[in-house]
Coordinates of N, CA and C in Angstrom, one line a residue:
X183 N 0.8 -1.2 0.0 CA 0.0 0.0 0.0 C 0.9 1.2 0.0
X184 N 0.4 2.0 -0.9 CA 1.3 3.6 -1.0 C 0.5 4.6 -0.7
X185 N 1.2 5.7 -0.7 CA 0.8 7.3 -0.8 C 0.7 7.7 -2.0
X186 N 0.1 8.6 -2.2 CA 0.2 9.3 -3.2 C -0.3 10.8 -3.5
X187 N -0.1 11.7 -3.5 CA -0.1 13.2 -3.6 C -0.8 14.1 -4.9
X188 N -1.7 14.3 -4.1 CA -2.4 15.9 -5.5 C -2.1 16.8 -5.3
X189 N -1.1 17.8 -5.8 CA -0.9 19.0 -5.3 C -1.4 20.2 -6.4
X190 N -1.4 21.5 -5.6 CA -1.1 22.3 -6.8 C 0.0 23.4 -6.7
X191 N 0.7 23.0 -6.1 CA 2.4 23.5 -6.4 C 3.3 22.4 -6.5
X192 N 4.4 22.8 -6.8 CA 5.7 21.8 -7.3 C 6.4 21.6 -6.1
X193 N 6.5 22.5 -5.3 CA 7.2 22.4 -3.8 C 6.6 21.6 -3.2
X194 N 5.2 22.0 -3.1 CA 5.3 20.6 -2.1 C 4.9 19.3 -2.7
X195 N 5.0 19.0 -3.9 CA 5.5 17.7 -4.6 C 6.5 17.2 -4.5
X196 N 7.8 18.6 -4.5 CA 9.3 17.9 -5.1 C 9.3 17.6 -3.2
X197 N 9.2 18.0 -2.3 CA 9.4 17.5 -0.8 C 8.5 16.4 -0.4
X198 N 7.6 16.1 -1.1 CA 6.8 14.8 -0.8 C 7.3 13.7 -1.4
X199 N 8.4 14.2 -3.0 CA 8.7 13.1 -3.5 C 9.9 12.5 -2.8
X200 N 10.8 13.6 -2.6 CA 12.3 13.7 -1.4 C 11.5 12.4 -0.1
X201 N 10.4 12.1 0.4 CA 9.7 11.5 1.4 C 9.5 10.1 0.8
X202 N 9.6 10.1 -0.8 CA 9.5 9.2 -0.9 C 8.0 8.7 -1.7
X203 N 7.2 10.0 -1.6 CA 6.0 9.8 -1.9 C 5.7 10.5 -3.1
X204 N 5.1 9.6 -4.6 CA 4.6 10.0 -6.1 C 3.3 10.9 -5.8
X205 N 3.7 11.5 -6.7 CA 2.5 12.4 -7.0 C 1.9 13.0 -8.3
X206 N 1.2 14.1 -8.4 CA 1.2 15.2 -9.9 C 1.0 16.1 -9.0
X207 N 1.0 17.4 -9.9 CA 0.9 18.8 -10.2 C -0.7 18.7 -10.9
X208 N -1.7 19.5 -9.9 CA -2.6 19.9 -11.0 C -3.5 21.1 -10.8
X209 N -4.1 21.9 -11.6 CA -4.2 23.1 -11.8 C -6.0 23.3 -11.6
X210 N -6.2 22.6 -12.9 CA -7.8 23.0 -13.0 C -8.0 21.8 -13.0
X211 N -9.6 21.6 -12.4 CA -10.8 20.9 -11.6 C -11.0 19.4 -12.1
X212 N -10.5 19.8 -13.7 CA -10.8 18.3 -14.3 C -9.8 17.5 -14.6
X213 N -8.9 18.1 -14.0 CA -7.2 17.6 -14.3 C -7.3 16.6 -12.7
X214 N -7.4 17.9 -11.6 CA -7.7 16.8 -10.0 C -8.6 15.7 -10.3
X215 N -9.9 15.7 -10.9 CA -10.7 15.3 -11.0 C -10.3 13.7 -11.4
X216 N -9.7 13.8 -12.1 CA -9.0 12.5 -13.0 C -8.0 11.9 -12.5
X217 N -7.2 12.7 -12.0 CA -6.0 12.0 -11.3 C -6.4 11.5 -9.5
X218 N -7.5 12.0 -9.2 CA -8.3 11.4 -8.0 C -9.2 10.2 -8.6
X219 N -9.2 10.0 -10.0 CA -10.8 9.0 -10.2 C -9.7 7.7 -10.2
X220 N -7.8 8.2 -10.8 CA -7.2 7.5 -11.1 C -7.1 6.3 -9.9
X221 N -6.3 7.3 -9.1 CA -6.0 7.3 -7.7 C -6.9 6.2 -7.0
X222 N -8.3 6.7 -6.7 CA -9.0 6.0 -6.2 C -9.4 4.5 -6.7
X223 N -9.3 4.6 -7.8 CA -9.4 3.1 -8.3 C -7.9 2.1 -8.8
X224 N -7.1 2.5 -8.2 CA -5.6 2.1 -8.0 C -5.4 1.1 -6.7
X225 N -5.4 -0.3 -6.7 CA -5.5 -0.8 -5.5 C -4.4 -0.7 -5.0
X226 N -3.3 -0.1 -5.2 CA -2.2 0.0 -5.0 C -2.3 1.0 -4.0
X227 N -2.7 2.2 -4.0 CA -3.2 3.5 -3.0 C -3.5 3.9 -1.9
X228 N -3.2 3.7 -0.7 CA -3.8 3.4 0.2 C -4.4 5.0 0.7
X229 N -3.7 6.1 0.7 CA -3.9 7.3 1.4 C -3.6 8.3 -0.1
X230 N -4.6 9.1 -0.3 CA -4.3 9.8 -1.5 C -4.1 11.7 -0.6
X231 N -2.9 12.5 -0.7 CA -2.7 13.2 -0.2 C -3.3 14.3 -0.7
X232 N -4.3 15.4 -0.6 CA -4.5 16.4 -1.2 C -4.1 17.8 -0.3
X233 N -4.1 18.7 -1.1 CA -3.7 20.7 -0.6 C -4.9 20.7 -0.5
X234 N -4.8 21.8 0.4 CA -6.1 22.4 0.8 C -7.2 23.0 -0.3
X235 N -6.5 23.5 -1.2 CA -7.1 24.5 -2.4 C -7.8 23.2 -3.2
X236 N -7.1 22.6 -3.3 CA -7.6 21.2 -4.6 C -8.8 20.2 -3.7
X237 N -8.9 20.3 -2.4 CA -9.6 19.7 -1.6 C -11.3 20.4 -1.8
X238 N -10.9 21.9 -2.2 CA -12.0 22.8 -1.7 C -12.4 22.8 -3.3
X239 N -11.7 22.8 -4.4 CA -11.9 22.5 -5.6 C -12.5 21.8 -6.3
X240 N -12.8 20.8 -5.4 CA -13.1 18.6 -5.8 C -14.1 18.7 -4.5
X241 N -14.5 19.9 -3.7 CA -15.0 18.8 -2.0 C -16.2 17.8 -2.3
X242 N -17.3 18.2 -3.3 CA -18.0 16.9 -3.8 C -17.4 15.6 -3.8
X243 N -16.4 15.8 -4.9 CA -15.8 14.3 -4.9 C -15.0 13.7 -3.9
X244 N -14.1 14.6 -3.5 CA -13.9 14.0 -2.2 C -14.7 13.6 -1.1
X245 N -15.6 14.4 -0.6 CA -16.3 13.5 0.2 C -17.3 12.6 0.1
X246 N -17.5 12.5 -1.9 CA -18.4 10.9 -2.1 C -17.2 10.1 -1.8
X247 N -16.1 10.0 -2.0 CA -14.7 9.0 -1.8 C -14.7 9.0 -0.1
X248 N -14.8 9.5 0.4 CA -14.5 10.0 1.9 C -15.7 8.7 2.5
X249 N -17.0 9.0 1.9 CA -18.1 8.9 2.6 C -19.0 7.4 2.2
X250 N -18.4 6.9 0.6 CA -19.0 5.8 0.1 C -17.9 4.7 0.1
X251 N -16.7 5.0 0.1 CA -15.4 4.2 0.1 C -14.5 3.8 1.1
X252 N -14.4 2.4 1.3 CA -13.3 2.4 1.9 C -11.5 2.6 1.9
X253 N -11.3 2.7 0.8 CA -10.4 3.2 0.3 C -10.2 3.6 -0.8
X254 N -9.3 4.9 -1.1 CA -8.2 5.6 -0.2 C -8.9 6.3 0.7
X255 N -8.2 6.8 1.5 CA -8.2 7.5 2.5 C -7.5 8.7 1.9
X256 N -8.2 9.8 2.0 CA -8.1 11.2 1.6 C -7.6 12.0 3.0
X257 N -6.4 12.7 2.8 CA -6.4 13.4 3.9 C -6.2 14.7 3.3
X258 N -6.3 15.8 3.8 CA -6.0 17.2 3.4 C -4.3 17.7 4.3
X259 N -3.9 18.1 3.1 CA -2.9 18.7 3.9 C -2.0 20.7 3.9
X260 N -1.9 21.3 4.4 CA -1.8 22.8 4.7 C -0.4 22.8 3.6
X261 N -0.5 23.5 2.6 CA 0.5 24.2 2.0 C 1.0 25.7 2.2
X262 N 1.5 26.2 0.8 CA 1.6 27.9 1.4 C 0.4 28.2 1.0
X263 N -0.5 27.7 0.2 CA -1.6 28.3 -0.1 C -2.9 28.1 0.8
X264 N -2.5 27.6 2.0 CA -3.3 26.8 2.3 C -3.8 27.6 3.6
X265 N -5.3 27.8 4.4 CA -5.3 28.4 5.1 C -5.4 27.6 6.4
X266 N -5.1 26.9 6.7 CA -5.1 25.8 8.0 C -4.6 26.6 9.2
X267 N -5.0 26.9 10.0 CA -4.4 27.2 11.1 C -3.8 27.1 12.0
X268 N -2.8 26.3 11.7 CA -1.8 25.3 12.7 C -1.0 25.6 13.8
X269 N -0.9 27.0 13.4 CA 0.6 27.7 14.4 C -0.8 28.6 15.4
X270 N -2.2 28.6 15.3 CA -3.0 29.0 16.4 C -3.6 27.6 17.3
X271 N -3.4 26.6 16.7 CA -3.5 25.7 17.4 C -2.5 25.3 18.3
X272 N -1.5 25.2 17.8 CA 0.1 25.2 18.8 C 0.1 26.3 19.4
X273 N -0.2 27.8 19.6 CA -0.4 28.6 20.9 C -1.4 27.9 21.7
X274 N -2.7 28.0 20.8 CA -3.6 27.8 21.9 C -2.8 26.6 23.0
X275 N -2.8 25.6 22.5 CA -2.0 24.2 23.1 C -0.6 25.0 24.3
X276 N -0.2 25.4 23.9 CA 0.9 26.0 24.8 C 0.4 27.2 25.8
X277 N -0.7 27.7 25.3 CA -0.7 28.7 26.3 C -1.6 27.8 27.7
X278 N -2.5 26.7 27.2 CA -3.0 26.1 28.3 C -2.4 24.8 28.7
X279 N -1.3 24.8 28.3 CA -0.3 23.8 28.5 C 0.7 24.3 30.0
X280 N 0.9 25.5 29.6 CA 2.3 26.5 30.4 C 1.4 27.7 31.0
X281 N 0.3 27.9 30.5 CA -0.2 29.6 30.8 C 0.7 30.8 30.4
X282 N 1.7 30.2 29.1 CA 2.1 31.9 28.6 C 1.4 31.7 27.0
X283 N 0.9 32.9 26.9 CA 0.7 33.4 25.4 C 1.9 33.8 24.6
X284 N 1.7 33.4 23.3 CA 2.5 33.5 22.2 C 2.3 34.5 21.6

């Protein structure tokens, strides 16, 4: 079972590939669209990785794959374009961890 990556930048392709993990580059709706229909019917696949932008791009399809399928497993992941709020989650966590604000 593998990973596999949708992105829509090359950075975080070329560091997903550096991990070891294949992917593509894709731009417009029907390009994700295909390389997710690929994806998902690849028994090889176990976790198909998408950016946040391409998640919000496809969220239909992703969450019929999410919601009718057992596999792949779709996770979203925060790029630079990506609005995920990670570094307010790590204050909040530390400030009620320690009681100092960041």
């Amino acid at each position: 079972m593998k990973f596999f990556l949708i992105s829509d930048n090359s950075d975080t392709q070329m560091g997903m590939r550096i991990a070891g993990v294949e992917g593509v580059v894709a731009h417009s709706k029907q390009h994700v669209l295909d390389e997710l229909n690929k994806a998902a019917n690849d028994e090889d696949i176990a976790v198909v990785l998408m950016t946040e932008k391409l998640v919000e791009l496809c969220r239909d399809k992703v969450y019929d794959i999410k919601l009718n399928r057992r596999k792949p497993l779709i996770v979203t992941i925060p790029d630079r374009h990506g609005s995920s709020r990670i570094i307010d989650s790590i204050s909040r966590y530390v400030e009620e961890a320690i009681g100092i604000k960041l």
